[in-house]
PDB file of C-alpha atoms in Angstrom:
ATOM      1  CA  MET E   4      98.969 125.810  67.869  1.00 57.00           C
ATOM      2  CA  GLU E   5     100.551 123.320  70.637  1.00 72.00           C
ATOM      3  CA  ASN E   6      99.637 119.877  70.592  1.00 81.00           C
ATOM      4  CA  LYS E   7      97.846 119.822  73.837  1.00 85.00           C
ATOM      5  CA  LYS E   8      96.253 122.871  73.107  1.00 89.00           C
ATOM      6  CA  PHE E   9      94.970 121.750  69.569  1.00 89.00           C
ATOM      7  CA  LYS E  10      93.577 118.383  71.769  1.00 89.00           C
ATOM      8  CA  PHE E  11      92.133 120.453  74.125  1.00 93.00           C
ATOM      9  CA  ILE E  12      90.160 122.319  71.794  1.00 93.00           C
ATOM     10  CA  ILE E  13      88.854 119.288  69.597  1.00 94.00           C
ATOM     11  CA  SER E  14      87.940 117.605  73.121  1.00 94.00           C
ATOM     12  CA  ILE E  15      85.912 120.741  73.725  1.00 95.00           C
ATOM     13  CA  ILE E  16      84.254 120.590  70.814  1.00 96.00           C
ATOM     14  CA  ILE E  17      83.463 117.210  70.576  1.00 95.00           C
ATOM     15  CA  ILE E  18      81.859 117.631  74.275  1.00 95.00           C
ATOM     16  CA  ILE E  19      80.207 120.561  73.267  1.00 96.00           C
ATOM     17  CA  ALA E  20      78.584 118.908  69.967  1.00 95.00           C
ATOM     18  CA  THR E  21      77.635 115.860  72.054  1.00 94.00           C
ATOM     19  CA  ILE E  22      75.694 117.935  74.954  1.00 95.00           C
ATOM     20  CA  PHE E  23      73.983 119.840  71.865  1.00 94.00           C
ATOM     21  CA  ARG E  24      72.702 116.714  70.026  1.00 93.00           C
ATOM     22  CA  VAL E  25      71.618 115.201  73.225  1.00 92.00           C
ATOM     23  CA  PHE E  26      69.343 118.663  74.080  1.00 92.00           C
ATOM     24  CA  VAL E  27      68.065 118.284  70.029  1.00 89.00           C
ATOM     25  CA  ILE E  28      67.243 114.440  70.884  1.00 87.00           C
ATOM     26  CA  GLU E  29      65.263 115.493  73.872  1.00 85.00           C
ATOM     27  CA  ASN E  30      63.462 118.203  72.536  1.00 84.00           C
ATOM     28  CA  THR E  31      62.742 116.279  68.807  1.00 78.00           C
ATOM     29  CA  PRO E  32      59.988 113.581  68.175  1.00 70.00           C
ATOM     30  CA  LEU E  33      60.696 110.325  66.878  1.00 67.00           C
ATOM     31  CA  ASN E  34      61.123 110.536  63.179  1.00 57.00           C
ATOM     32  CA  ASP E  35      62.313 107.947  60.738  1.00 52.00           C
ATOM     33  CA  SER E  36      62.850 110.960  57.824  1.00 48.00           C
ATOM     34  CA  THR E  37      60.362 109.179  55.795  1.00 43.00           C
ATOM     35  CA  GLN E  38      56.571 109.607  54.557  1.00 39.00           C
ATOM     36  CA  VAL E  39      55.571 106.045  56.219  1.00 40.00           C
ATOM     37  CA  ASP E  40      52.383 104.269  55.868  1.00 37.00           C
ATOM     38  CA  ALA E  41      49.440 106.673  56.363  1.00 35.00           C
ATOM     39  CA  GLU E  42      47.291 104.445  58.359  1.00 38.00           C
ATOM     40  CA  MET E  43      49.727 103.272  60.561  1.00 42.00           C
ATOM     41  CA  GLY E  44      51.889 106.721  60.831  1.00 47.00           C
ATOM     42  CA  MET E  45      54.481 107.682  63.539  1.00 52.00           C
ATOM     43  CA  PRO E  46      53.438 107.288  67.115  1.00 53.00           C
ATOM     44  CA  LYS E  47      52.405 110.559  68.673  1.00 55.00           C
ATOM     45  CA  THR E  48      51.049 109.645  71.770  1.00 53.00           C
ATOM     46  CA  VAL E  49      51.517 107.218  74.729  1.00 50.00           C
ATOM     47  CA  GLU E  50      48.949 105.241  73.684  1.00 57.00           C
ATOM     48  CA  ASP E  51      50.236 104.961  70.227  1.00 57.00           C
ATOM     49  CA  TYR E  52      53.703 103.694  71.359  1.00 54.00           C
ATOM     50  CA  ASN E  53      52.144 101.051  73.547  1.00 56.00           C
ATOM     51  CA  GLU E  54      49.683  99.754  70.782  1.00 60.00           C
ATOM     52  CA  LEU E  55      52.986  99.850  68.247  1.00 59.00           C
ATOM     53  CA  TYR E  56      55.336  98.422  70.807  1.00 56.00           C
ATOM     54  CA  ASN E  57      53.380  95.573  72.041  1.00 57.00           C
ATOM     55  CA  LEU E  58      52.207  94.221  68.785  1.00 53.00           C
ATOM     56  CA  ASP E  59      52.916  90.682  68.218  1.00 51.00           C
ATOM     57  CA  ASN E  60      53.863  90.960  64.629  1.00 50.00           C
ATOM     58  CA  TYR E  61      54.172  93.476  62.088  1.00 53.00           C
ATOM     59  CA  ASP E  62      52.453  93.205  58.844  1.00 56.00           C
ATOM     60  CA  LYS E  63      54.996  92.256  56.194  1.00 53.00           C
ATOM     61  CA  GLU E  64      53.471  95.665  53.966  1.00 56.00           C
ATOM     62  CA  ASP E  65      54.797  98.179  56.373  1.00 56.00           C
ATOM     63  CA  VAL E  66      56.950 100.574  55.037  1.00 62.00           C
ATOM     64  CA  GLY E  67      59.164 102.972  56.545  1.00 74.00           C
ATOM     65  CA  HIS E  68      62.842 102.650  58.744  1.00 80.00           C
ATOM     66  CA  PHE E  69      60.654 102.479  62.009  1.00 79.00           C
ATOM     67  CA  TYR E  70      58.633  99.332  61.088  1.00 79.00           C
ATOM     68  CA  TYR E  71      61.683  97.683  59.570  1.00 83.00           C
ATOM     69  CA  ILE E  72      63.413  97.995  62.972  1.00 85.00           C
ATOM     70  CA  MET E  73      60.134  97.089  65.087  1.00 82.00           C
ATOM     71  CA  TYR E  74      59.276  93.820  62.586  1.00 81.00           C
ATOM     72  CA  LEU E  75      62.847  92.513  63.474  1.00 85.00           C
ATOM     73  CA  TYR E  76      62.255  93.467  67.236  1.00 84.00           C
ATOM     74  CA  THR E  77      59.095  91.877  67.642  1.00 81.00           C
ATOM     75  CA  ASN E  78      59.884  88.801  64.836  1.00 80.00           C
ATOM     76  CA  HIS E  79      63.496  88.255  65.209  1.00 83.00           C
ATOM     77  CA  GLU E  80      63.810  87.696  61.537  1.00 83.00           C
ATOM     78  CA  LEU E  81      64.397  89.497  58.609  1.00 82.00           C
ATOM     79  CA  ASN E  82      61.163  90.446  56.648  1.00 76.00           C
ATOM     80  CA  ASP E  83      61.009  88.898  53.247  1.00 76.00           C
ATOM     81  CA  ASN E  84      59.290  91.882  51.808  1.00 73.00           C
ATOM     82  CA  THR E  85      61.540  94.734  50.104  1.00 73.00           C
ATOM     83  CA  LYS E  86      58.556  97.387  49.958  1.00 73.00           C
ATOM     84  CA  GLY E  87      59.276 100.879  51.047  1.00 71.00           C
ATOM     85  CA  GLN E  88      62.519 101.220  53.272  1.00 77.00           C
ATOM     86  CA  GLN E  89      62.615  97.289  53.805  1.00 77.00           C
ATOM     87  CA  TYR E  90      65.119  97.082  50.607  1.00 83.00           C
ATOM     88  CA  HIS E  91      67.795  97.701  52.628  1.00 87.00           C
ATOM     89  CA  PRO E  92      70.515  95.821  53.400  1.00 90.00           C
ATOM     90  CA  PRO E  93      69.886  94.662  57.373  1.00 91.00           C
ATOM     91  CA  ILE E  94      72.764  95.686  59.523  1.00 95.00           C
ATOM     92  CA  HIS E  95      71.447  99.127  61.167  1.00 94.00           C
ATOM     93  CA  TYR E  96      68.461  97.424  61.491  1.00 92.00           C
ATOM     94  CA  ILE E  97      69.675  94.590  63.309  1.00 94.00           C
ATOM     95  CA  LEU E  98      71.752  96.961  65.481  1.00 95.00           C
ATOM     96  CA  SER E  99      68.618  98.856  66.323  1.00 92.00           C
ATOM     97  CA  ALA E 100      66.196  95.903  67.221  1.00 91.00           C
ATOM     98  CA  THR E 101      69.131  95.016  69.654  1.00 93.00           C
ATOM     99  CA  TRP E 102      69.662  98.527  70.806  1.00 92.00           C
ATOM    100  CA  LEU E 103      65.698  98.156  71.578  1.00 88.00           C
ATOM    101  CA  SER E 104      65.866  94.557  73.247  1.00 89.00           C
ATOM    102  CA  PHE E 105      68.946  96.290  75.546  1.00 91.00           C
ATOM    103  CA  LEU E 106      66.564  98.749  76.539  1.00 88.00           C
ATOM    104  CA  ASP E 107      63.717  96.411  77.714  1.00 86.00           C
ATOM    105  CA  ASN E 108      66.075  95.586  80.717  1.00 89.00           C
ATOM    106  CA  PHE E 109      65.323  99.027  81.832  1.00 86.00           C
ATOM    107  CA  SER E 110      62.595 100.697  83.624  1.00 83.00           C
ATOM    108  CA  LEU E 111      61.201 102.170  80.814  1.00 80.00           C
ATOM    109  CA  ASN E 112      57.649 102.866  79.171  1.00 76.00           C
ATOM    110  CA  SER E 113      57.128 102.167  75.628  1.00 75.00           C
ATOM    111  CA  MET E 114      57.246 105.762  74.628  1.00 75.00           C
ATOM    112  CA  GLN E 115      60.664 105.980  76.431  1.00 80.00           C
ATOM    113  CA  LYS E 116      61.946 102.920  74.737  1.00 80.00           C
ATOM    114  CA  ILE E 117      61.336 103.431  71.492  1.00 78.00           C
ATOM    115  CA  GLU E 118      62.342 107.157  71.505  1.00 79.00           C
ATOM    116  CA  GLY E 119      65.621 105.515  73.039  1.00 85.00           C
ATOM    117  CA  LEU E 120      66.119 104.457  69.437  1.00 86.00           C
ATOM    118  CA  GLN E 121      67.189 108.159  68.624  1.00 87.00           C
ATOM    119  CA  TYR E 122      70.256 107.560  71.059  1.00 90.00           C
ATOM    120  CA  LEU E 123      72.028 105.179  68.803  1.00 92.00           C
ATOM    121  CA  GLY E 124      72.212 107.649  66.389  1.00 91.00           C
ATOM    122  CA  LEU E 125      74.379 109.685  69.358  1.00 93.00           C
ATOM    123  CA  VAL E 126      76.580 106.754  69.545  1.00 94.00           C
ATOM    124  CA  TYR E 127      77.124 106.790  65.704  1.00 95.00           C
ATOM    125  CA  PHE E 128      77.735 110.504  65.771  1.00 94.00           C
ATOM    126  CA  PHE E 129      80.619 109.674  68.748  1.00 93.00           C
ATOM    127  CA  ILE E 130      82.248 107.165  66.926  1.00 95.00           C
ATOM    128  CA  SER E 131      82.229 108.998  63.594  1.00 95.00           C
ATOM    129  CA  VAL E 132      84.064 112.366  64.633  1.00 95.00           C
ATOM    130  CA  ILE E 133      86.529 110.019  66.647  1.00 95.00           C
ATOM    131  CA  LEU E 134      87.107 108.401  63.269  1.00 96.00           C
ATOM    132  CA  VAL E 135      87.351 111.775  61.384  1.00 95.00           C
ATOM    133  CA  TYR E 136      89.886 113.019  63.968  1.00 94.00           C
ATOM    134  CA  LYS E 137      91.840 109.995  62.932  1.00 94.00           C
ATOM    135  CA  LEU E 138      91.488 110.689  59.695  1.00 94.00           C
ATOM    136  CA  LEU E 139      92.732 114.142  60.079  1.00 92.00           C
ATOM    137  CA  GLU E 140      95.674 113.535  61.992  1.00 90.00           C
ATOM    138  CA  LYS E 141      96.699 111.280  58.798  1.00 90.00           C
ATOM    139  CA  ILE E 142      96.571 113.951  56.493  1.00 87.00           C
ATOM    140  CA  LYS E 143      98.841 117.049  56.667  1.00 82.00           C
ATOM    141  CA  LEU E 144      96.988 119.848  57.419  1.00 86.00           C
ATOM    142  CA  SER E 145      97.453 122.664  59.986  1.00 89.00           C
ATOM    143  CA  ASN E 146      95.871 122.175  63.561  1.00 90.00           C
ATOM    144  CA  LYS E 147      93.434 125.596  62.437  1.00 92.00           C
ATOM    145  CA  ALA E 148      92.432 123.857  59.359  1.00 93.00           C
ATOM    146  CA  LYS E 149      91.744 120.348  61.442  1.00 93.00           C
ATOM    147  CA  ILE E 150      89.647 122.430  64.040  1.00 94.00           C
ATOM    148  CA  LEU E 151      87.732 124.189  61.045  1.00 95.00           C
ATOM    149  CA  ILE E 152      86.803 120.988  59.641  1.00 95.00           C
ATOM    150  CA  MET E 153      86.110 119.292  62.978  1.00 96.00           C
ATOM    151  CA  LEU E 154      83.723 122.047  64.022  1.00 96.00           C
ATOM    152  CA  LEU E 155      81.739 122.184  60.482  1.00 95.00           C
ATOM    153  CA  TYR E 156      81.306 118.354  61.112  1.00 95.00           C
ATOM    154  CA  CYS E 157      80.292 118.369  64.196  1.00 95.00           C
ATOM    155  CA  PHE E 158      77.894 121.186  63.637  1.00 95.00           C
ATOM    156  CA  HIS E 159      76.378 121.040  60.183  1.00 92.00           C
ATOM    157  CA  PRO E 160      72.851 121.242  60.397  1.00 91.00           C
ATOM    158  CA  LYS E 161      71.775 117.995  58.215  1.00 89.00           C
ATOM    159  CA  LEU E 162      74.851 115.866  60.499  1.00 90.00           C
ATOM    160  CA  VAL E 163      73.050 117.179  63.421  1.00 91.00           C
ATOM    161  CA  GLU E 164      69.442 116.350  61.707  1.00 87.00           C
ATOM    162  CA  MET E 165      70.654 112.479  60.943  1.00 86.00           C
ATOM    163  CA  THR E 166      71.611 112.425  64.605  1.00 85.00           C
ATOM    164  CA  TYR E 167      67.993 111.939  65.622  1.00 82.00           C
ATOM    165  CA  TYR E 168      66.646 109.946  62.425  1.00 83.00           C
ATOM    166  CA  ILE E 169      66.589 106.653  63.140  1.00 84.00           C
ATOM    167  CA  THR E 170      67.786 105.341  59.360  1.00 87.00           C
ATOM    168  CA  ASN E 171      70.958 103.841  58.510  1.00 91.00           C
ATOM    169  CA  ASP E 172      72.726 106.852  57.106  1.00 90.00           C
ATOM    170  CA  PHE E 173      74.775 107.784  59.696  1.00 92.00           C
ATOM    171  CA  LEU E 174      76.182 104.047  60.070  1.00 94.00           C
ATOM    172  CA  VAL E 175      77.336 104.026  56.442  1.00 94.00           C
ATOM    173  CA  TYR E 176      79.101 107.316  56.981  1.00 93.00           C
ATOM    174  CA  ILE E 177      81.038 105.391  59.870  1.00 95.00           C
ATOM    175  CA  PHE E 178      81.973 102.894  57.235  1.00 96.00           C
ATOM    176  CA  GLU E 179      82.837 105.052  54.534  1.00 94.00           C
ATOM    177  CA  ILE E 180      84.879 107.203  57.180  1.00 95.00           C
ATOM    178  CA  LEU E 181      86.915 104.179  58.212  1.00 96.00           C
ATOM    179  CA  SER E 182      87.463 102.936  54.870  1.00 94.00           C
ATOM    180  CA  LEU E 183      89.195 105.959  53.955  1.00 93.00           C
ATOM    181  CA  LEU E 184      91.184 105.743  57.027  1.00 94.00           C
ATOM    182  CA  LEU E 185      92.242 102.088  56.453  1.00 95.00           C
ATOM    183  CA  LEU E 186      92.950 102.740  52.912  1.00 93.00           C
ATOM    184  CA  LEU E 187      95.356 105.537  54.055  1.00 92.00           C
ATOM    185  CA  ASN E 188      96.826 103.000  56.547  1.00 92.00           C
ATOM    186  CA  TRP E 189      97.218 100.346  53.701  1.00 92.00           C
ATOM    187  CA  ASN E 190      99.009 102.905  51.479  1.00 89.00           C
ATOM    188  CA  GLU E 191     101.690 103.226  54.364  1.00 89.00           C
ATOM    189  CA  ASN E 192     101.706  99.538  54.755  1.00 88.00           C
ATOM    190  CA  SER E 193     100.504  97.263  51.715  1.00 85.00           C
ATOM    191  CA  SER E 194      99.806  94.528  53.844  1.00 87.00           C
ATOM    192  CA  PHE E 195      97.540  91.603  53.340  1.00 88.00           C
ATOM    193  CA  LYS E 196      96.013  92.074  57.008  1.00 91.00           C
ATOM    194  CA  ASN E 197      95.379  95.681  55.945  1.00 91.00           C
ATOM    195  CA  ALA E 198      93.884  94.792  52.531  1.00 91.00           C
ATOM    196  CA  ILE E 199      91.589  92.220  54.098  1.00 93.00           C
ATOM    197  CA  VAL E 200      90.482  94.819  57.142  1.00 95.00           C
ATOM    198  CA  LEU E 201      89.626  97.563  54.213  1.00 94.00           C
ATOM    199  CA  ALA E 202      87.692  94.681  52.315  1.00 92.00           C
ATOM    200  CA  ILE E 203      85.629  93.701  55.396  1.00 95.00           C
ATOM    201  CA  THR E 204      84.839  97.225  56.235  1.00 95.00           C
ATOM    202  CA  LEU E 205      83.743  97.558  52.786  1.00 94.00           C
ATOM    203  CA  GLY E 206      81.621  94.636  52.759  1.00 94.00           C
ATOM    204  CA  LEU E 207      79.845  95.459  56.228  1.00 95.00           C
ATOM    205  CA  GLY E 208      79.098  98.951  54.674  1.00 94.00           C
ATOM    206  CA  THR E 209      77.495  97.714  51.608  1.00 94.00           C
ATOM    207  CA  LEU E 210      75.602  95.477  54.082  1.00 93.00           C
ATOM    208  CA  THR E 211      74.441  98.841  55.973  1.00 94.00           C
ATOM    209  CA  LYS E 212      73.103 100.553  52.713  1.00 92.00           C
ATOM    210  CA  ILE E 213      74.228  99.896  48.930  1.00 90.00           C
ATOM    211  CA  ASN E 214      75.254 103.068  48.187  1.00 89.00           C
ATOM    212  CA  CYS E 215      78.533 102.531  50.063  1.00 91.00           C
ATOM    213  CA  VAL E 216      80.092 100.382  47.040  1.00 89.00           C
ATOM    214  CA  VAL E 217      80.883 103.606  45.519  1.00 89.00           C
ATOM    215  CA  MET E 218      83.886 103.563  47.997  1.00 89.00           C
ATOM    216  CA  VAL E 219      85.084 100.570  45.888  1.00 88.00           C
ATOM    217  CA  VAL E 220      86.086 103.182  42.941  1.00 89.00           C
ATOM    218  CA  PRO E 221      88.312 105.368  45.018  1.00 86.00           C
ATOM    219  CA  VAL E 222      89.580 102.024  46.294  1.00 88.00           C
ATOM    220  CA  GLY E 223      89.807 100.228  43.312  1.00 87.00           C
ATOM    221  CA  ILE E 224      91.830 103.347  41.744  1.00 90.00           C
ATOM    222  CA  CYS E 225      94.664 103.660  44.752  1.00 88.00           C
ATOM    223  CA  TYR E 226      94.724  99.737  44.494  1.00 85.00           C
ATOM    224  CA  ILE E 227      96.030  99.842  40.618  1.00 89.00           C
ATOM    225  CA  VAL E 228      98.109 103.066  41.043  1.00 87.00           C
ATOM    226  CA  LYS E 229     100.043 100.927  43.842  1.00 84.00           C
ATOM    227  CA  PHE E 230     100.433  97.978  41.874  1.00 82.00           C
ATOM    228  CA  VAL E 231     101.694 100.040  38.689  1.00 85.00           C
ATOM    229  CA  ASN E 232     104.165 101.492  40.912  1.00 82.00           C
ATOM    230  CA  ASN E 233     105.254  98.469  42.727  1.00 79.00           C
ATOM    231  CA  LEU E 234     106.277  97.419  39.213  1.00 80.00           C
ATOM    232  CA  LYS E 235     108.092 100.268  37.915  1.00 78.00           C
ATOM    233  CA  GLU E 236     110.098  99.847  41.052  1.00 78.00           C
ATOM    234  CA  LYS E 237     110.759  95.895  40.454  1.00 75.00           C
ATOM    235  CA  LYS E 238     112.003  97.016  36.828  1.00 73.00           C
ATOM    236  CA  ASN E 239     114.221  99.859  38.212  1.00 66.00           C
TER     237      ASN E 239
END
């Protein structure tokens, strides 16, 4: 398959996947994918949104991703309570609170602003799909195989669902994919700069969701193998 034709097909897949996600977001209620506090619940009406959006302070016992974001947005500080979803590292929630503050600059009502949080997931998807494409370019696969993988990634039901959830899962996927890409770069060029960039990416991923620390295992194995191979080359 010609390279231009391949890139055209990939571009069409990404465009269709993006449009499809916009449609899904516009037709899906705000959801933080968790069983949030029964008394507070997720907002369902404009009145609910107004009440939640205008609160000056969020109770430190609130749980759920939504309330984690709103606490940061309203208080400009981290909650010192780790109940519910508040045990997660803060990067995604800081970005979400910042996104909400950015939306304050537009003539949107409370409902539109809060549901606008779902579009941050769309940004995450677009970044991740570009990284997946770059990762596939590093791997020696046929163009047909790459197209199939891109189709699976772009239209997998779980990944589509994650786009409109306001959780930290998609952002940690970005750091994990980026870690794999940087690991391949480091394997090609084992410079100190590449190693530092990879380490920083792993650190940011762990500050997004703790389970990103599992990426240290394959990275550590690659470091050890590379070190042993270098020793063998020096002896020879």
